[in-house]
PDB file of C-alpha atoms in Angstrom:
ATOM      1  CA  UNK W   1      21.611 -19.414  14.719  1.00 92.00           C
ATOM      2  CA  UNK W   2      18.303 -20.685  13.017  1.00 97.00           C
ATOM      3  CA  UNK W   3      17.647 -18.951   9.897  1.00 98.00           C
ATOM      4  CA  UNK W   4      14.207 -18.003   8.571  1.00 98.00           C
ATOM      5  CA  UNK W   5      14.096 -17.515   4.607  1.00 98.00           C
ATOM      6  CA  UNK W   6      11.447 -15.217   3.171  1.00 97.00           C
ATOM      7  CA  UNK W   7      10.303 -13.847  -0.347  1.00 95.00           C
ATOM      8  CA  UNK W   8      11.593 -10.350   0.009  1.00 95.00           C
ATOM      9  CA  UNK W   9       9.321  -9.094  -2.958  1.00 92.00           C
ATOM     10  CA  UNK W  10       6.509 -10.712  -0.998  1.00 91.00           C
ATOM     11  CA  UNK W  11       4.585  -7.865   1.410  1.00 91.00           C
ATOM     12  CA  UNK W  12       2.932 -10.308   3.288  1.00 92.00           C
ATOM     13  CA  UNK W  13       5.982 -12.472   3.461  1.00 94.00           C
ATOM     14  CA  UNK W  14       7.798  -9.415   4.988  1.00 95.00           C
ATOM     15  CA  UNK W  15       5.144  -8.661   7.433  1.00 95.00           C
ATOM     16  CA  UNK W  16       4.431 -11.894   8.751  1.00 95.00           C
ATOM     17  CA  UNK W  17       8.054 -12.550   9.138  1.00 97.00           C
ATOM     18  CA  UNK W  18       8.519  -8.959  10.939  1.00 97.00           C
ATOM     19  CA  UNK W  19       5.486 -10.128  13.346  1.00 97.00           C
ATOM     20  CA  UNK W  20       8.099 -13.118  14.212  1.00 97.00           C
ATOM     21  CA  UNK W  21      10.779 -11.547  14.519  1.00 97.00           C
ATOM     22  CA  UNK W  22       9.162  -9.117  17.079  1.00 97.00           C
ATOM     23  CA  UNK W  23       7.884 -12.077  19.083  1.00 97.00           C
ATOM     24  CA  UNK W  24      11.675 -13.178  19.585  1.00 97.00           C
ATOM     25  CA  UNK W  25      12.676 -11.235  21.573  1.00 95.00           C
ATOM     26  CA  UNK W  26      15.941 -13.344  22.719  1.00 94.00           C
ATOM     27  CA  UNK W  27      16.696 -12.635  19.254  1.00 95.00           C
ATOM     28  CA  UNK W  28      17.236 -16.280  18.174  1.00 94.00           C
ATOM     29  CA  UNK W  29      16.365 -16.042  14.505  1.00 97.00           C
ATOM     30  CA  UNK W  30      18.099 -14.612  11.594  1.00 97.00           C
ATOM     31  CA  UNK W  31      16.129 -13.448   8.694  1.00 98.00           C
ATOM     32  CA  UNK W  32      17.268 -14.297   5.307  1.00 97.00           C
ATOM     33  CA  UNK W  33      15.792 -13.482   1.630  1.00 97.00           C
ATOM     34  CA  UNK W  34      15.187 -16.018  -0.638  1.00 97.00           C
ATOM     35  CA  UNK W  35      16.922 -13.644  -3.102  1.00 96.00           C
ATOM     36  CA  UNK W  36      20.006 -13.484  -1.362  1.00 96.00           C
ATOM     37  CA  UNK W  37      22.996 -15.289  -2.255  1.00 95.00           C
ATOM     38  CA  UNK W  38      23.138 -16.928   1.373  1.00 95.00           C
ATOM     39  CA  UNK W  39      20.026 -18.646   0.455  1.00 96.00           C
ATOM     40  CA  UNK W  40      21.650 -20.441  -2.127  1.00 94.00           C
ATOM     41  CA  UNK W  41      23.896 -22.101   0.215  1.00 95.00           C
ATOM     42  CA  UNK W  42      21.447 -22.828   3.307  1.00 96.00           C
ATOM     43  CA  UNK W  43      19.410 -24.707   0.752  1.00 97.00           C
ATOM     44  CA  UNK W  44      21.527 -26.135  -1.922  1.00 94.00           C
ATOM     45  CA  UNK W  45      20.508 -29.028  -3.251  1.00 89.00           C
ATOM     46  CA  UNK W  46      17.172 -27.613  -3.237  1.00 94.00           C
ATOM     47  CA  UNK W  47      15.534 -26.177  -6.541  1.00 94.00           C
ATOM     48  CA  UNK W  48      14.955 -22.835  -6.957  1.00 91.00           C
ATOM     49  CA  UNK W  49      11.425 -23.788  -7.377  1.00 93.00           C
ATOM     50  CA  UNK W  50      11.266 -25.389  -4.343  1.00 93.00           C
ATOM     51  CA  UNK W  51      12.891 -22.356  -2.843  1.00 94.00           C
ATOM     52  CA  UNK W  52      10.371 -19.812  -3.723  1.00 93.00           C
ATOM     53  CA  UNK W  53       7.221 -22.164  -3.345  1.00 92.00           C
ATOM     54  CA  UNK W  54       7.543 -21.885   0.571  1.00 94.00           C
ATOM     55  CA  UNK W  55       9.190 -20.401   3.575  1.00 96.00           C
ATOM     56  CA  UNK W  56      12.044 -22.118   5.060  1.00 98.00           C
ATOM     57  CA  UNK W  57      13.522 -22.583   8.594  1.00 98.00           C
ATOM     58  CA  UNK W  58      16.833 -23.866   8.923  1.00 98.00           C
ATOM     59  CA  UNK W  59      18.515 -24.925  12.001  1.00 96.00           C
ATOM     60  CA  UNK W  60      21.735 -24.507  12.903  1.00 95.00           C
ATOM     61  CA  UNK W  61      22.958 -28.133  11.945  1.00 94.00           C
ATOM     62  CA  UNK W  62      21.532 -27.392   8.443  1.00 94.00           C
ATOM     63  CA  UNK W  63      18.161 -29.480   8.947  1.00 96.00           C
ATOM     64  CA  UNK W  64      15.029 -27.612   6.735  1.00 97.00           C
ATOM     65  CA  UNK W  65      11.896 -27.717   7.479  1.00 97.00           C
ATOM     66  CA  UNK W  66      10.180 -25.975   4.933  1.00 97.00           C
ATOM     67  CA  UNK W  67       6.185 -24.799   4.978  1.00 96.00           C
ATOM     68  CA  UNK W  68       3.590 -26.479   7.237  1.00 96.00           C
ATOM     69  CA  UNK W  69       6.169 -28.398   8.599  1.00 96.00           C
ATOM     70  CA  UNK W  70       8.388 -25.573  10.289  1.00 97.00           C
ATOM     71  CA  UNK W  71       6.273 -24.136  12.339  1.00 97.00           C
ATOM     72  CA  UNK W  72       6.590 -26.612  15.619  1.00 97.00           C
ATOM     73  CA  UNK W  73      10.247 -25.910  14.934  1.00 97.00           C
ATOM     74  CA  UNK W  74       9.855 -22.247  14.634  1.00 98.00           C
ATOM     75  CA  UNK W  75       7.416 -22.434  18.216  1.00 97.00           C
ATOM     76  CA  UNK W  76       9.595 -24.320  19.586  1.00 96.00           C
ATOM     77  CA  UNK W  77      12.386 -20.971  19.438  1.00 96.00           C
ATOM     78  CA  UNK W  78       9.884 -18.907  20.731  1.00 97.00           C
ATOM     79  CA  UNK W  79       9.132 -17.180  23.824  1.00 96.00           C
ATOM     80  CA  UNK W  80       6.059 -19.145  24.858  1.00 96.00           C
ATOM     81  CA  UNK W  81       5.292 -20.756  21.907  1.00 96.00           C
ATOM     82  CA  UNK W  82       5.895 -24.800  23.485  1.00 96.00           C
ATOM     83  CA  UNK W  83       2.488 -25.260  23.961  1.00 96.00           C
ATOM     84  CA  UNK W  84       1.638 -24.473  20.125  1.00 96.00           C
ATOM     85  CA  UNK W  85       4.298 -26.124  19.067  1.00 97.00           C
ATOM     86  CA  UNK W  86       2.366 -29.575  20.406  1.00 96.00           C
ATOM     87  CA  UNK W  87      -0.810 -28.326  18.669  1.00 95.00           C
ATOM     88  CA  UNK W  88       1.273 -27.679  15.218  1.00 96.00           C
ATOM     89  CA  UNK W  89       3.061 -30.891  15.968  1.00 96.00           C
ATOM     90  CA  UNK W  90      -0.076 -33.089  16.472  1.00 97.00           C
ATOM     91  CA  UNK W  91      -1.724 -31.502  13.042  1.00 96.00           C
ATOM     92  CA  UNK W  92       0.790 -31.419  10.805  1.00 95.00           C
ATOM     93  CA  UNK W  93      -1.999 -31.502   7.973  1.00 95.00           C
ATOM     94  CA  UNK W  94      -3.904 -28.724   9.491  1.00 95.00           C
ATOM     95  CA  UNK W  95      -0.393 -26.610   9.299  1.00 95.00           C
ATOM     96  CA  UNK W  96       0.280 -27.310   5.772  1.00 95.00           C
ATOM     97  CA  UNK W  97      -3.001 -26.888   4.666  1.00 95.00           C
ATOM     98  CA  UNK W  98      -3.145 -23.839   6.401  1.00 93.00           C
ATOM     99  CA  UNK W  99       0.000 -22.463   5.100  1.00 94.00           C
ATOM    100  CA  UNK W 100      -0.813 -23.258   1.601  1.00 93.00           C
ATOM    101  CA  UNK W 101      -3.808 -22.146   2.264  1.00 94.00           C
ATOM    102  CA  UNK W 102      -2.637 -18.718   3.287  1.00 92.00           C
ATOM    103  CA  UNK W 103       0.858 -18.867   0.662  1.00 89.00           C
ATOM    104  CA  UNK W 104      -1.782 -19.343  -2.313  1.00 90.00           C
ATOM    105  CA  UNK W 105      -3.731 -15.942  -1.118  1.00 90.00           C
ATOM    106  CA  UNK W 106      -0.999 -13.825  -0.346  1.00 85.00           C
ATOM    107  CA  UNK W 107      -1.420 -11.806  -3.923  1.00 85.00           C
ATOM    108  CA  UNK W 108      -5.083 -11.182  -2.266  1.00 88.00           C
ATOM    109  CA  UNK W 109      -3.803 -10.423   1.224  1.00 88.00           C
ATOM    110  CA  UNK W 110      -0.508  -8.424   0.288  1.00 84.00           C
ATOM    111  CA  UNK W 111      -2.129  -5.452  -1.197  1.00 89.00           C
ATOM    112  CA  UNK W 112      -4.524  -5.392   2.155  1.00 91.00           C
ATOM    113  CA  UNK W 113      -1.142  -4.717   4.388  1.00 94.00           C
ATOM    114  CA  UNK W 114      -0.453  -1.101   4.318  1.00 94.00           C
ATOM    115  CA  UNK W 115       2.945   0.775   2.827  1.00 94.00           C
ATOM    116  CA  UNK W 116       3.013   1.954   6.199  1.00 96.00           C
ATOM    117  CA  UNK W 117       3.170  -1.677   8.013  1.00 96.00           C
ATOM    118  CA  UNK W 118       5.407  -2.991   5.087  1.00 95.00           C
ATOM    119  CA  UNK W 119       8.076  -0.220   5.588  1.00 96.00           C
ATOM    120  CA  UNK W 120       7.820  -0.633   9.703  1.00 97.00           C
ATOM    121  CA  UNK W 121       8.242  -4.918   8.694  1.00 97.00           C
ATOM    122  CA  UNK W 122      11.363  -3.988   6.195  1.00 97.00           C
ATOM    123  CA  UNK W 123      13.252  -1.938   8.699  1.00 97.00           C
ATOM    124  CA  UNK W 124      12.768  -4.666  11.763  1.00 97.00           C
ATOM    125  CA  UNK W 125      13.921  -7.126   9.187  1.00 97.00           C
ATOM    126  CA  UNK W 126      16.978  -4.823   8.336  1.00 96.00           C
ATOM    127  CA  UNK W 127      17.804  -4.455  11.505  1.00 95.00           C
ATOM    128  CA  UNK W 128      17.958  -8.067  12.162  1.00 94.00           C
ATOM    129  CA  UNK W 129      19.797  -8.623   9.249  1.00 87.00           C
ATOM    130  CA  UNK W 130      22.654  -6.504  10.293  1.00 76.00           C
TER     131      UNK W 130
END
């Protein structure tokens, strides 16, 4: 099963990745925190810089694609999400950019997301987890 690795202290992190998780509805993706000892293994051999600088989607053969570069991976395991996975696929800069972008605001866009919406996000991420 693909795994998605998140910064669970992260508000935004959690939200965004509950938005996702809501989209799949086949279910396909597992969440995982960056915090959690699984994390460690799906990624070893990465630092734990590395680790906490992005978000990481890992397929089930173990290939990472980390950042800008995961989401025409992630599109692709969604329900309707081929066509943007061309359009992420063909601007791979525009992705990245975007994400860092976006990863290098969160501490501006986190506090934005309400308690409310982060405790909805952390129980469709628990339940996932389970």
């Amino acid at each position: 099963m693909p795994t998605i690795l998140y910064d669970r202290d992260c508000g935004f992190c959690r939200w965004s990745l509950a938005k996702l998780l809501g989209w799949d509805r086949h279910r396909r993706l597992r969440p995982v925190a960056l915090q959690d000892p699984a994390a460690d293994r799906l990624l070893a051999g990465m630092s734990e810089e590395e680790r906490m600088a992005s978000w990481h989607l890992v397929e089930p053969g173990g290939t990472v694609h980390s950042g800008g570069a995961a989401f025409a991976p992630l599109l692709r395991m969604l329900p309707g999400g081929v066509p943007l996975a061309g359009v992420a696929e063909r601007m791979p800069g525009l992705m990245e950019g975007g994400y860092r972008f976006v990863a290098g605001h969160r501490s501006a866009i986190g506090p934005r997301i309400t308690d409310g919406a982060k405790r909805r996000a952390d129980r469709r991420i628990a339940a996932r987890s389970r």
